[in-house]
Amino acid sequence: MASWDDVRRIALALPETSERSSRELCQWRVKDKLFVWERPLRPREIEALGKSAPDGPILGARVEHVGAKEALLADESRVYFSTPHFDGYPAILVLLDQIAAKELEEVVVEAWLCRAPKRLAEDYAADPQRLNRAD
């Protein structure tokens, strides 16, 4: 459904966002704060998840707090998941090829809002033309 090109387009449309590469994986930052990133599973995570370990591209995304993460994990669409590595940490893993473009946009924008400086986030939220919506 969604692709890295969709992530890139949405993320780079947000103010003060930059794209970097670390260990040959893409990251998007706002004012040098990571908010979404390419996050393949590590061998220990695959072992921990066992048969439920997903294949395909995985997006890491910051969330406002662990409660928001738990709400996403309760979503029955099975688009969101976590690993023991992220226990207690406000971030969620997203199956990129399972998420709809509009839902991806919400995830990326919310992650950006969590990490952007307060004034920048407030200015963005006040602008009704903030982003061309993906359908």
Phi, psi and omega in degrees: 000294180260163182224174176296329176297323176295315178301311181302312181299314181293312184296314184287347174282347180275144183301143173061026181264141175229158177248137177227166174238133176226125184053038179066020177243143182281144176223147174237134186230150171242121182049045178069014175253123181297131176234328170219151184201156174286128188219080175294155179288144176271160182306319179296326179289320178298317178297316181295323181280338179059225183295341180273001178296123182281158171257166175096176183290140182234131177257130170268140181216135175288148173234166186299317181199172183298329177298320177295321178299313180298323177296318178293321179295334179282347179299131185280358182290343181066024177277329185253144175204177178215173175228166178304332178303328184261008179303130179076004183248136183282071177212152182232153174254139187235130174283102188299323182277006178246349186263140177287152183302318181295319178292322176300316179303316179299317180297313183294315180295316179297320178297317179298314180299326179293330188252342181290149173304147187308311183296319179297316179296318178296316179298318179296314182296331181281346183266110183291343179259034192295331184200138172290120184292137173272140179250000000 
